[in-house]
XYZ file of N, CA and C in Angstrom:
759
model
N -26.885 -22.564 10.060
C -28.084 -22.667 8.876
C -27.604 -23.925 8.129
N -28.836 -24.443 7.340
C -28.554 -25.512 6.438
C -29.527 -25.790 5.511
N -29.720 -24.704 4.889
C -30.858 -24.306 3.876
C -30.377 -25.226 2.606
N -29.036 -25.143 2.197
C -28.372 -25.698 1.188
C -27.751 -26.991 1.300
N -28.000 -27.726 2.325
C -27.240 -29.008 2.526
C -27.555 -29.909 1.542
N -26.379 -30.575 1.243
C -26.550 -31.447 0.014
C -26.268 -30.784 -1.493
N -26.392 -29.487 -1.550
C -26.427 -28.868 -2.850
C -24.872 -28.509 -3.315
N -24.747 -28.270 -4.381
C -23.309 -27.849 -4.947
C -23.613 -26.555 -5.369
N -22.283 -25.642 -5.631
C -22.302 -24.431 -6.082
C -21.076 -23.944 -6.657
N -20.954 -23.309 -7.788
C -19.885 -23.008 -8.615
C -19.747 -21.373 -8.405
N -19.113 -20.622 -8.060
C -18.881 -19.015 -7.873
C -17.614 -18.527 -8.586
N -17.958 -18.208 -9.704
C -16.812 -17.785 -10.545
C -15.946 -16.486 -9.747
N -14.754 -16.198 -9.585
C -14.168 -14.942 -9.251
C -14.307 -15.134 -7.780
N -14.051 -16.274 -7.261
C -14.225 -16.487 -5.798
C -13.368 -16.260 -4.706
N -12.176 -15.711 -5.326
C -10.973 -15.769 -4.384
C -10.769 -14.474 -3.475
N -11.773 -13.507 -3.847
C -11.795 -12.238 -3.234
C -13.142 -11.607 -3.552
N -13.093 -10.647 -2.957
C -14.256 -9.554 -2.523
C -15.600 -10.095 -2.626
N -16.857 -9.814 -3.514
C -17.975 -10.249 -3.469
C -17.985 -11.545 -3.862
N -17.277 -12.348 -4.630
C -17.143 -13.601 -4.895
C -16.907 -14.380 -3.639
N -15.796 -14.119 -3.020
C -15.331 -14.692 -1.765
C -16.563 -14.784 -0.717
N -16.964 -13.540 -0.611
C -17.834 -13.344 0.194
C -19.171 -14.356 0.138
N -19.623 -14.594 -1.283
C -20.701 -15.325 -1.608
C -20.255 -16.843 -1.556
N -19.188 -17.115 -1.610
C -18.778 -18.330 -1.596
C -18.764 -19.129 -0.142
N -17.960 -18.301 0.802
C -18.427 -18.294 2.133
C -19.872 -18.550 2.908
N -20.745 -17.705 2.275
C -22.081 -17.624 2.567
C -22.636 -18.583 2.280
N -22.615 -19.034 1.061
C -23.221 -20.534 0.358
C -22.668 -21.815 1.297
N -21.245 -21.772 1.436
C -20.959 -22.786 2.086
C -21.402 -23.039 3.622
N -21.647 -21.603 4.208
C -22.127 -21.670 5.556
C -23.804 -22.221 5.875
N -24.213 -22.130 4.628
C -25.654 -22.424 4.347
C -25.799 -24.150 3.991
N -24.471 -24.503 3.878
C -24.755 -25.863 3.732
C -23.812 -26.356 2.460
N -23.613 -25.849 1.210
C -23.393 -26.181 -0.154
C -22.105 -26.470 0.113
N -21.652 -27.338 -0.779
C -20.276 -28.019 -1.249
C -20.051 -26.769 -2.429
N -18.836 -26.016 -2.154
C -18.514 -24.579 -2.980
C -17.207 -24.745 -3.744
N -17.252 -24.908 -5.172
C -16.021 -24.819 -6.189
C -15.654 -23.192 -6.294
N -14.440 -22.945 -5.488
C -14.070 -21.796 -5.682
C -13.226 -21.312 -6.799
N -13.486 -20.383 -7.842
C -13.129 -20.600 -9.116
C -12.067 -19.255 -8.874
N -10.730 -19.397 -9.621
C -9.936 -18.482 -9.660
C -9.226 -18.213 -10.697
N -8.476 -17.271 -11.348
C -7.839 -17.026 -12.513
C -6.275 -17.346 -12.353
N -5.887 -16.641 -11.403
C -4.448 -16.469 -11.242
C -3.706 -16.636 -9.673
N -4.500 -16.145 -8.819
C -4.158 -15.950 -7.355
C -4.638 -17.285 -6.960
N -3.768 -18.287 -7.022
C -3.940 -19.703 -6.256
C -3.967 -19.317 -4.667
N -3.266 -18.582 -4.183
C -3.197 -18.662 -2.889
C -4.275 -18.169 -2.451
N -4.838 -16.952 -2.731
C -6.083 -16.405 -2.267
C -7.426 -17.264 -2.546
N -7.435 -18.242 -3.546
C -8.332 -19.207 -3.821
C -8.184 -20.059 -2.721
N -7.072 -20.905 -2.181
C -6.867 -21.957 -1.263
C -7.241 -21.039 -0.025
N -6.895 -19.967 0.339
C -6.896 -19.293 1.564
C -8.685 -19.220 1.823
N -9.579 -19.087 0.622
C -10.987 -19.044 0.786
C -11.503 -20.199 0.758
N -11.031 -21.268 0.544
C -11.309 -22.881 0.571
C -10.858 -23.271 2.030
N -9.832 -22.696 2.607
C -9.422 -23.141 4.015
C -10.441 -22.333 5.091
N -10.984 -21.015 4.733
C -11.619 -20.394 5.439
C -12.990 -21.253 5.622
N -13.445 -21.419 4.518
C -14.557 -22.361 4.607
C -14.570 -23.528 5.235
N -13.529 -24.299 5.286
C -13.226 -25.455 5.675
C -13.015 -25.452 7.276
N -12.356 -24.200 7.973
C -12.203 -23.869 8.785
C -13.270 -23.527 9.874
N -14.474 -23.314 8.860
C -15.731 -22.921 9.346
C -16.942 -24.081 9.495
N -16.162 -25.259 9.259
C -17.161 -26.500 8.918
C -17.618 -26.727 7.418
N -17.453 -25.863 6.514
C -17.782 -25.975 5.190
C -17.138 -26.705 4.505
N -17.763 -27.034 3.137
C -16.738 -27.834 2.275
C -16.723 -26.764 1.004
N -15.513 -27.150 0.436
C -15.047 -26.637 -1.007
C -13.849 -27.017 -1.440
N -13.731 -26.702 -2.576
C -12.417 -26.822 -3.418
C -12.081 -25.884 -4.086
N -10.885 -25.542 -4.843
C -10.526 -24.784 -5.571
C -10.703 -24.970 -7.098
N -10.886 -24.469 -8.057
C -10.674 -24.602 -9.746
C -10.297 -23.591 -10.403
N -9.166 -23.673 -11.210
C -8.748 -22.649 -11.966
C -9.058 -22.666 -13.434
N -9.312 -21.525 -13.803
C -9.633 -21.370 -15.109
C -9.524 -19.714 -15.646
N -8.809 -19.494 -16.794
C -8.933 -18.119 -17.278
C -10.031 -17.825 -18.298
N -10.859 -16.883 -17.779
C -12.115 -16.861 -18.551
C -11.667 -15.683 -19.554
N -12.500 -15.580 -20.668
C -12.386 -14.687 -21.961
C -11.447 -15.265 -23.022
N -11.009 -16.469 -22.851
C -9.811 -16.890 -23.597
C -10.449 -18.210 -24.583
N -10.036 -18.698 -25.597
C -10.602 -19.903 -25.914
C -10.432 -20.910 -25.161
N -11.613 -22.122 -25.084
C -11.297 -23.068 -24.104
C -11.484 -22.989 -22.788
N -11.900 -21.961 -22.541
C -12.178 -21.457 -20.856
C -13.353 -22.173 -20.190
N -14.467 -22.320 -20.976
C -15.423 -22.981 -20.421
C -15.285 -24.628 -20.166
N -14.845 -25.048 -20.934
C -14.167 -26.421 -21.046
C -12.988 -26.611 -19.711
N -12.187 -25.747 -19.641
C -10.939 -25.788 -18.788
C -11.874 -25.747 -17.271
N -12.652 -24.824 -17.342
C -13.294 -24.480 -15.872
C -14.311 -25.783 -15.844
N -15.070 -26.268 -16.573
C -15.491 -27.322 -16.259
C -15.133 -28.729 -16.106
N -13.934 -28.966 -16.574
C -13.060 -29.725 -16.585
C -12.705 -29.872 -14.826
N -12.323 -28.987 -14.766
C -11.541 -28.781 -13.131
C -12.894 -29.040 -12.240
N -13.980 -28.359 -12.643
C -15.180 -28.703 -11.497
C -15.715 -29.801 -11.551
N -15.884 -30.650 -12.690
C -16.583 -31.978 -12.657
C -15.493 -32.743 -11.778
N -14.446 -32.836 -12.133
C -13.343 -33.311 -11.205
C -13.776 -33.258 -9.851
N -13.758 -32.057 -9.440
C -14.016 -31.777 -8.091
C -15.392 -32.427 -7.471
N -16.444 -32.274 -8.446
C -17.772 -32.484 -7.943
C -17.667 -34.045 -7.867
N -17.072 -34.852 -8.914
C -17.014 -36.425 -8.530
C -16.102 -36.938 -7.455
N -14.842 -35.920 -7.066
C -14.188 -36.449 -5.879
C -14.958 -36.311 -4.606
N -15.964 -35.278 -4.764
C -16.367 -34.581 -3.295
C -18.134 -35.608 -3.305
N -18.719 -35.798 -4.140
C -19.948 -36.373 -4.205
C -20.202 -37.319 -4.986
N -19.465 -37.850 -5.853
C -19.482 -38.877 -6.719
C -20.477 -38.573 -8.077
N -20.491 -37.626 -8.267
C -21.623 -37.092 -9.282
C -21.223 -35.921 -10.195
N -21.686 -35.379 -10.961
C -21.257 -34.089 -11.682
C -22.593 -32.935 -11.561
N -23.251 -33.348 -10.702
C -24.645 -32.501 -10.644
C -24.268 -30.927 -9.914
N -24.636 -29.987 -10.370
C -24.590 -28.629 -10.018
C -25.876 -28.140 -9.740
N -26.147 -27.456 -8.600
C -27.172 -26.851 -8.315
C -27.044 -25.557 -8.186
N -26.188 -24.592 -8.187
C -26.158 -23.307 -8.162
C -24.790 -22.926 -8.968
N -25.292 -21.773 -9.589
C -24.117 -21.184 -10.676
C -24.187 -19.845 -10.162
N -23.047 -19.129 -9.635
C -23.398 -17.705 -9.745
C -21.995 -17.104 -10.578
N -22.415 -16.433 -11.466
C -21.538 -15.667 -12.614
C -20.991 -14.238 -11.868
N -20.065 -14.156 -11.075
C -19.222 -13.245 -10.450
C -18.170 -12.623 -10.997
N -17.498 -13.330 -11.633
C -16.060 -13.056 -12.298
C -16.181 -11.933 -13.215
N -15.502 -10.974 -13.229
C -15.519 -9.890 -14.353
C -14.177 -8.842 -14.124
N -14.103 -8.181 -15.182
C -13.012 -7.182 -15.023
C -13.550 -5.802 -15.393
N -13.023 -4.967 -14.393
C -13.266 -3.650 -14.585
C -12.392 -2.954 -15.515
N -12.515 -1.554 -15.748
C -11.573 -0.854 -16.880
C -12.181 -0.547 -17.948
N -11.542 -0.285 -18.914
C -12.216 0.365 -20.479
C -11.952 1.992 -20.396
N -11.893 2.673 -19.312
C -12.012 3.954 -19.496
C -12.890 4.700 -19.956
N -12.722 6.000 -20.355
C -13.708 6.827 -21.162
C -13.876 6.125 -22.567
N -14.971 6.780 -23.331
C -15.111 6.502 -24.840
C -14.018 6.990 -25.534
N -13.386 7.936 -25.079
C -12.351 8.487 -25.730
C -10.934 7.498 -25.810
N -10.984 6.932 -24.890
C -9.500 6.079 -24.421
C -9.846 4.340 -24.909
N -10.851 4.071 -24.940
C -11.312 2.666 -24.890
C -10.702 2.282 -26.550
N -9.691 1.326 -26.366
C -9.436 0.724 -27.492
C -10.268 -0.750 -28.209
N -10.439 -0.867 -29.395
C -11.244 -2.053 -29.851
C -10.597 -3.495 -29.168
N -9.287 -3.572 -28.850
C -8.850 -4.645 -27.853
C -9.405 -4.649 -26.588
N -9.417 -3.563 -25.902
C -9.877 -3.467 -24.504
C -11.478 -4.046 -24.557
N -12.130 -3.226 -25.535
C -13.319 -3.402 -25.492
C -13.765 -4.905 -25.731
N -13.192 -5.817 -26.627
C -13.245 -6.827 -26.775
C -12.885 -7.836 -25.684
N -11.981 -7.512 -24.877
C -11.480 -8.086 -23.588
C -12.633 -8.110 -22.670
N -13.056 -6.999 -22.531
C -14.169 -6.833 -21.618
C -15.364 -7.540 -21.796
N -15.664 -7.372 -22.895
C -16.787 -8.399 -23.356
C -16.661 -9.740 -23.297
N -15.380 -10.243 -23.779
C -15.024 -11.573 -23.369
C -15.271 -12.041 -22.203
N -14.662 -11.510 -21.309
C -14.861 -12.100 -19.880
C -16.169 -11.812 -19.204
N -16.756 -10.499 -19.388
C -17.943 -9.966 -18.515
C -19.226 -10.631 -19.278
N -19.072 -10.725 -20.604
C -20.483 -10.962 -21.262
C -20.368 -12.522 -21.861
N -19.378 -12.658 -22.761
C -19.370 -13.970 -23.603
C -19.217 -15.190 -22.548
N -18.370 -15.045 -21.534
C -18.035 -16.043 -20.520
C -19.153 -16.528 -19.787
N -19.907 -15.892 -19.268
C -21.272 -16.019 -18.392
C -22.168 -16.630 -19.379
N -22.106 -16.309 -20.468
C -23.575 -16.755 -21.413
C -23.034 -18.291 -21.655
N -21.706 -18.375 -22.105
C -21.397 -19.815 -22.205
C -21.091 -20.553 -21.195
N -20.921 -20.051 -19.821
C -20.998 -20.906 -18.811
C -22.165 -21.605 -18.516
N -23.483 -20.389 -18.515
C -24.852 -21.025 -18.636
C -24.971 -22.192 -19.425
N -24.711 -21.682 -20.701
C -25.075 -22.694 -21.764
C -24.266 -24.189 -21.057
N -23.253 -24.194 -20.856
C -22.726 -25.345 -20.633
C -23.148 -26.012 -19.091
N -23.475 -25.082 -18.209
C -23.891 -25.680 -17.054
C -25.474 -26.094 -17.457
N -26.188 -25.873 -18.149
C -27.694 -26.565 -18.492
C -27.428 -28.137 -18.292
N -26.348 -28.672 -18.932
C -26.331 -30.269 -18.747
C -26.138 -30.729 -17.574
N -25.292 -30.021 -16.324
C -25.306 -30.201 -15.216
C -26.338 -29.776 -13.885
N -26.996 -28.730 -14.473
C -27.814 -28.231 -13.449
C -29.051 -29.210 -13.025
N -29.259 -29.214 -11.750
C -30.209 -30.064 -11.161
C -31.694 -29.407 -11.461
N -32.884 -30.196 -11.352
C -34.116 -29.511 -11.260
C -33.963 -28.382 -10.126
N -34.887 -27.569 -10.458
C -34.809 -26.374 -9.179
C -33.655 -25.931 -8.750
N -32.705 -25.612 -9.801
C -31.438 -25.021 -9.994
C -31.423 -23.641 -9.679
N -30.344 -22.905 -9.327
C -30.181 -21.432 -9.295
C -29.073 -21.020 -10.302
N -29.295 -19.951 -11.019
C -28.096 -19.126 -11.734
C -28.475 -17.781 -11.286
N -27.288 -16.992 -10.658
C -27.489 -15.781 -10.304
C -26.053 -14.902 -11.086
N -26.354 -14.148 -11.885
C -25.381 -13.188 -12.754
C -25.201 -11.718 -11.741
N -23.787 -11.407 -11.669
C -23.573 -10.072 -10.912
C -23.221 -9.206 -11.798
N -24.193 -8.264 -11.889
C -24.211 -7.059 -12.759
C -23.422 -5.614 -11.749
N -23.845 -4.545 -12.026
C -23.394 -3.449 -11.299
C -24.354 -2.189 -11.549
N -24.558 -1.691 -10.534
C -25.414 -0.161 -10.673
C -24.872 0.707 -11.457
N -23.708 0.398 -12.067
C -23.163 1.335 -12.911
C -23.884 1.318 -14.351
N -24.601 0.107 -14.438
C -25.618 -0.146 -15.885
C -26.708 1.099 -16.023
N -27.101 1.456 -14.727
C -28.161 2.387 -14.546
C -27.981 3.699 -14.405
N -26.792 4.010 -14.381
C -26.238 5.485 -14.273
C -25.180 5.879 -15.414
N -25.547 7.363 -15.533
C -24.431 7.555 -16.551
C -23.153 7.875 -16.031
N -21.866 6.853 -16.518
C -20.722 6.998 -16.155
C -19.862 7.225 -17.392
N -19.541 8.180 -17.803
C -18.806 8.191 -19.151
C -17.542 7.753 -18.936
N -16.655 7.571 -17.688
C -15.658 7.246 -17.508
C -15.246 5.613 -17.569
N -16.493 4.966 -17.476
C -16.369 3.428 -17.431
C -17.310 3.059 -18.277
N -17.685 3.424 -19.619
C -18.813 3.225 -20.295
C -18.573 1.992 -21.010
N -17.503 1.284 -21.244
C -17.573 0.196 -21.866
C -17.854 -1.122 -20.793
N -17.304 -0.949 -19.568
C -17.528 -1.659 -18.331
C -19.100 -1.777 -18.321
N -19.925 -0.439 -18.177
C -21.289 -0.367 -18.054
C -21.990 -0.994 -19.216
N -21.338 -0.749 -20.353
C -22.182 -1.867 -21.519
C -21.950 -3.166 -21.113
N -20.793 -3.622 -20.446
C -21.103 -5.350 -20.587
C -22.006 -5.728 -19.414
N -21.885 -4.658 -18.329
C -23.067 -5.318 -17.418
C -24.424 -5.284 -17.745
N -24.818 -3.982 -18.762
C -26.119 -3.846 -19.219
C -26.314 -5.248 -20.110
N -25.539 -5.519 -20.723
C -25.518 -6.889 -21.554
C -26.060 -7.945 -20.619
N -24.926 -8.209 -19.729
C -25.285 -9.271 -18.634
C -26.705 -9.406 -18.119
N -27.392 -8.056 -17.642
C -28.581 -8.215 -17.223
C -29.694 -8.896 -18.138
N -29.423 -8.871 -19.460
C -30.355 -9.492 -20.467
C -30.166 -10.982 -20.572
N -29.163 -11.542 -19.742
C -29.206 -12.846 -19.832
C -30.150 -13.500 -18.789
N -30.578 -13.032 -17.850
C -31.643 -13.448 -16.863
C -33.002 -13.695 -17.267
N -33.744 -12.451 -17.834
C -35.021 -12.796 -18.345
C -35.161 -13.923 -19.562
N -34.228 -13.960 -20.408
C -33.947 -14.997 -21.258
C -33.900 -16.481 -21.096
N -32.908 -16.656 -20.284
C -32.661 -17.852 -19.672
C -33.679 -18.409 -18.758
N -34.274 -17.365 -17.835
C -35.325 -17.763 -16.868
C -36.578 -18.284 -17.696
N -36.908 -17.840 -18.842
C -37.898 -18.098 -19.691
C -37.776 -19.752 -20.125
N -36.369 -19.911 -20.664
C -35.909 -21.012 -21.095
C -35.842 -22.435 -19.840
N -35.405 -21.991 -18.860
C -35.182 -23.071 -17.985
C -36.177 -23.201 -17.103
N -37.365 -22.367 -17.181
C -38.432 -22.505 -16.050
C -39.084 -23.771 -15.919
N -39.282 -24.290 -17.109
C -40.085 -25.776 -16.751
C -39.303 -26.699 -16.236
N -37.903 -26.453 -16.040
C -37.084 -27.223 -14.885
C -37.272 -26.803 -13.596
N -37.876 -25.607 -13.320
C -37.726 -25.077 -12.249
C -36.799 -24.413 -11.558
N -35.832 -23.965 -12.695
C -34.474 -23.451 -12.587
C -34.723 -21.791 -12.514
N -34.392 -21.218 -11.757
C -34.481 -19.703 -11.799
C -33.122 -19.054 -12.065
N -33.312 -17.942 -12.656
C -32.268 -16.910 -13.189
C -32.317 -15.498 -12.876
N -31.638 -14.880 -11.984
C -31.686 -13.616 -11.746
C -30.360 -12.642 -11.702
N -30.301 -11.614 -11.734
C -29.313 -10.545 -11.776
C -29.233 -9.943 -10.349
N -28.083 -9.655 -9.832
C -28.033 -8.713 -8.557
C -26.896 -7.686 -9.141
N -27.171 -6.421 -8.567
C -26.415 -5.269 -8.972
C -25.899 -4.603 -7.669
N -24.568 -5.023 -7.586
C -24.056 -4.272 -6.549
C -23.893 -2.844 -6.865
N -23.706 -2.157 -5.647
C -23.019 -0.637 -5.996
C -21.571 -0.620 -5.421
N -21.264 0.656 -5.082
C -19.699 0.562 -4.451
C -19.813 -0.357 -3.424
N -18.840 -1.168 -3.448
C -18.302 -2.161 -2.475
C -16.980 -2.386 -2.168
N -16.827 -2.535 -0.800
C -15.395 -2.463 -0.327
C -14.746 -3.827 -0.724
N -13.403 -3.618 -1.581
C -12.822 -4.614 -2.102
C -11.283 -4.362 -1.537
N -10.176 -5.022 -2.218
C -8.793 -4.640 -2.142
C -8.277 -3.607 -2.801
N -9.161 -2.670 -3.541
C -8.447 -1.744 -3.936
C -7.965 -0.729 -2.826
N -6.742 -0.042 -3.169
C -6.043 0.733 -2.352
C -7.048 1.960 -1.843
N -8.041 2.245 -2.993
C -8.739 3.291 -2.655
C -9.713 3.353 -1.399
N -10.074 2.093 -0.934
C -10.597 1.914 0.128
C -9.654 2.342 1.551
N -8.745 2.320 1.408
C -7.801 2.887 2.496
C -7.714 4.259 2.662
N -8.308 4.995 1.689
C -8.189 6.569 1.857
C -9.766 6.970 2.428
N -9.689 7.598 3.674
C -11.068 7.836 4.375
C -11.550 8.950 3.557
N -11.245 9.506 2.982
C -11.805 10.908 2.195
C -12.505 10.372 0.993
N -12.003 9.556 0.228
C -12.297 8.584 -0.775
C -13.826 7.862 -0.268
N -13.509 7.006 0.818
C -14.663 6.292 1.264
C -15.871 7.152 1.573
N -15.683 8.212 2.344
C -16.500 9.167 2.550
C -17.402 9.663 1.324
N -16.585 9.729 0.280
C -17.314 10.397 -0.835
C -17.966 9.467 -1.259
N -17.541 8.083 -1.830
C -18.311 6.879 -2.135
C -19.447 6.732 -1.183
N -19.562 6.716 -0.004
C -20.427 6.604 0.909
C -21.690 7.371 0.544
N -21.530 8.684 0.126
C -22.733 9.479 -0.165
C -23.591 9.231 -1.269
N -23.352 7.952 -2.272
C -23.666 7.824 -3.228
C -25.158 6.749 -2.477
N -24.887 6.276 -1.408
C -25.727 5.214 -1.098
C -26.814 5.931 0.047
N -28.021 5.406 -0.013
C -28.968 6.217 0.732
C -28.609 5.897 2.326
N -27.806 5.012 2.479
C -27.406 4.747 3.783
C -26.019 5.173 4.334
N -25.541 6.172 3.594
C -24.074 6.623 3.752
C -23.191 6.101 4.035
N -23.134 4.955 3.479
C -21.855 4.065 3.701
C -21.497 3.223 2.320
N -20.496 2.597 2.256
C -20.049 1.972 1.044
C -20.562 0.360 1.468
N -20.915 -0.303 0.379
C -21.180 -1.590 1.224
C -20.112 -2.759 1.374
N -20.497 -3.592 1.884
C -19.570 -4.645 2.244
C -19.954 -6.004 1.306
N -18.704 -6.805 1.084
C -19.388 -7.977 0.360
C -20.242 -8.827 0.860
N -20.610 -8.818 1.994
C -21.232 -9.718 2.822
C -22.645 -9.124 2.393
N -22.818 -7.750 2.299
C -24.236 -7.134 1.839
C -25.015 -8.105 0.749
N -23.742 -7.812 -0.268
C -24.104 -8.280 -1.668
C -24.589 -9.977 -1.510
N -23.484 -10.767 -0.946
C -23.576 -12.134 -0.735
C -24.952 -12.772 0.100
N -25.340 -11.883 0.737
C -26.782 -12.307 1.490
C -27.832 -12.134 0.273
N -27.771 -11.419 -0.535
C -28.903 -11.072 -1.472
C -28.809 -12.313 -2.313
N -27.470 -12.809 -2.806
C -27.370 -14.147 -3.746
C -27.647 -15.409 -3.066
N -27.284 -15.286 -1.605
C -27.921 -16.265 -0.920
C -29.366 -16.472 -1.077
N -30.020 -15.412 -0.687
C -31.749 -15.567 -0.653
C -31.913 -16.225 -2.052
N -31.425 -15.590 -3.073
C -31.920 -16.169 -4.415
C -31.295 -17.615 -4.648
N -30.475 -18.052 -4.025
C -30.078 -19.592 -4.298
C -30.668 -20.252 -3.081
N -31.448 -19.854 -2.316
C -32.160 -20.676 -1.266
C -33.589 -20.885 -2.020
N -33.997 -22.115 -1.128
C -35.504 -22.545 -1.371
C -36.458 -21.115 -1.129
N -36.210 -20.305 -0.490
C -36.847 -19.009 -0.143
C -37.120 -18.333 -1.573
N -36.030 -18.542 -2.683
C -36.018 -17.535 -3.746
C -36.676 -18.202 -4.796
N -37.292 -19.399 -4.609
C -38.029 -20.130 -5.542
C -39.104 -19.484 -6.644
N -39.486 -18.482 -6.105
C -40.565 -17.764 -6.981
C -40.149 -16.271 -7.412
N -38.686 -16.218 -7.509
C -38.084 -15.068 -8.405
C -37.277 -15.390 -9.441
N -37.356 -14.984 -10.517
C -36.880 -15.638 -11.524
C -36.932 -14.436 -12.815
N -35.696 -14.273 -13.309
C -35.822 -13.258 -14.299
C -35.690 -11.822 -13.968
N -35.273 -11.658 -12.489
C -35.429 -10.438 -12.071
C -34.092 -9.644 -11.913
N -34.387 -8.248 -11.717
C -33.039 -7.402 -11.517
C -33.487 -6.788 -10.256
N -32.353 -7.479 -9.005
C -32.246 -7.206 -7.791
C -31.189 -5.999 -7.568
N -31.718 -4.950 -7.100
C -30.812 -3.568 -6.790
C -30.116 -4.016 -5.348
N -28.908 -4.038 -5.292
C -28.362 -4.312 -4.238
C -27.299 -3.169 -4.005
N -27.794 -2.026 -4.360
C -26.666 -0.815 -4.361
C -26.964 0.065 -3.083
N -27.691 -0.481 -1.949
C -27.673 0.401 -1.085
C -28.472 1.457 -1.166
N -29.066 1.588 -2.234
C -30.263 2.704 -2.523
C -29.499 3.792 -3.646
N -28.143 3.187 -3.931
C -27.501 4.283 -5.057
C -28.163 4.779 -6.135
N -29.336 3.820 -6.648
C -30.062 4.476 -7.727
C -31.079 5.226 -7.564
N -31.289 5.527 -6.329
C -32.700 6.360 -6.127
C -32.491 7.538 -6.423
N -31.553 8.017 -6.902
C -31.129 9.563 -7.108
C -31.287 10.558 -6.041
């Protein structure tokens, strides 16, 4: 496929999980992908190698999100990589995937942890979009990754759910702002999706989680990456400000 040939993309938190699958998919569709990571350089380089091994183009960029100077650090690395590979700093696709879970119950959440989750999961995506506006091409794409937990009662992860609910408000407001430039902004909300957590090695736990989905299985990172790829493609041009349920029917009740 070459629907994104000549396009450039930044996928935050793309050394593993949904972010990695998204980076691989966008590269397979022809985009040059900046693989962002925070600490696991080896995992990011492995993602880059996998993309290049499949005939795609990618480079790694490091920045810790949720700390002072995070956006400047990320874009310094991003722009350097874009110039090296394309001779320009134009960005066509931004996928705000990076985030941290945790927070615990309402009784257990501390002010410090509350602030940390909002700094990484909400503040960073907001200011990444703000900064990317100068680089985004006409007809660009922004996709923010939320969570099905924003739509169901989960007292055990209330702070995390709050951050994802806040992230969902970025799409309609920025969609309205950027529509004159043909830039779409949307939200994708995964459900239980297989990752490197040890819980997915427990067959009983996986079976329990699978029952949340209408399809009686847990999601795979590629299930979500394919939805993101649609929104990033020319076929997604008429969808903006939207919330896309990619939970496998977990919100049907």
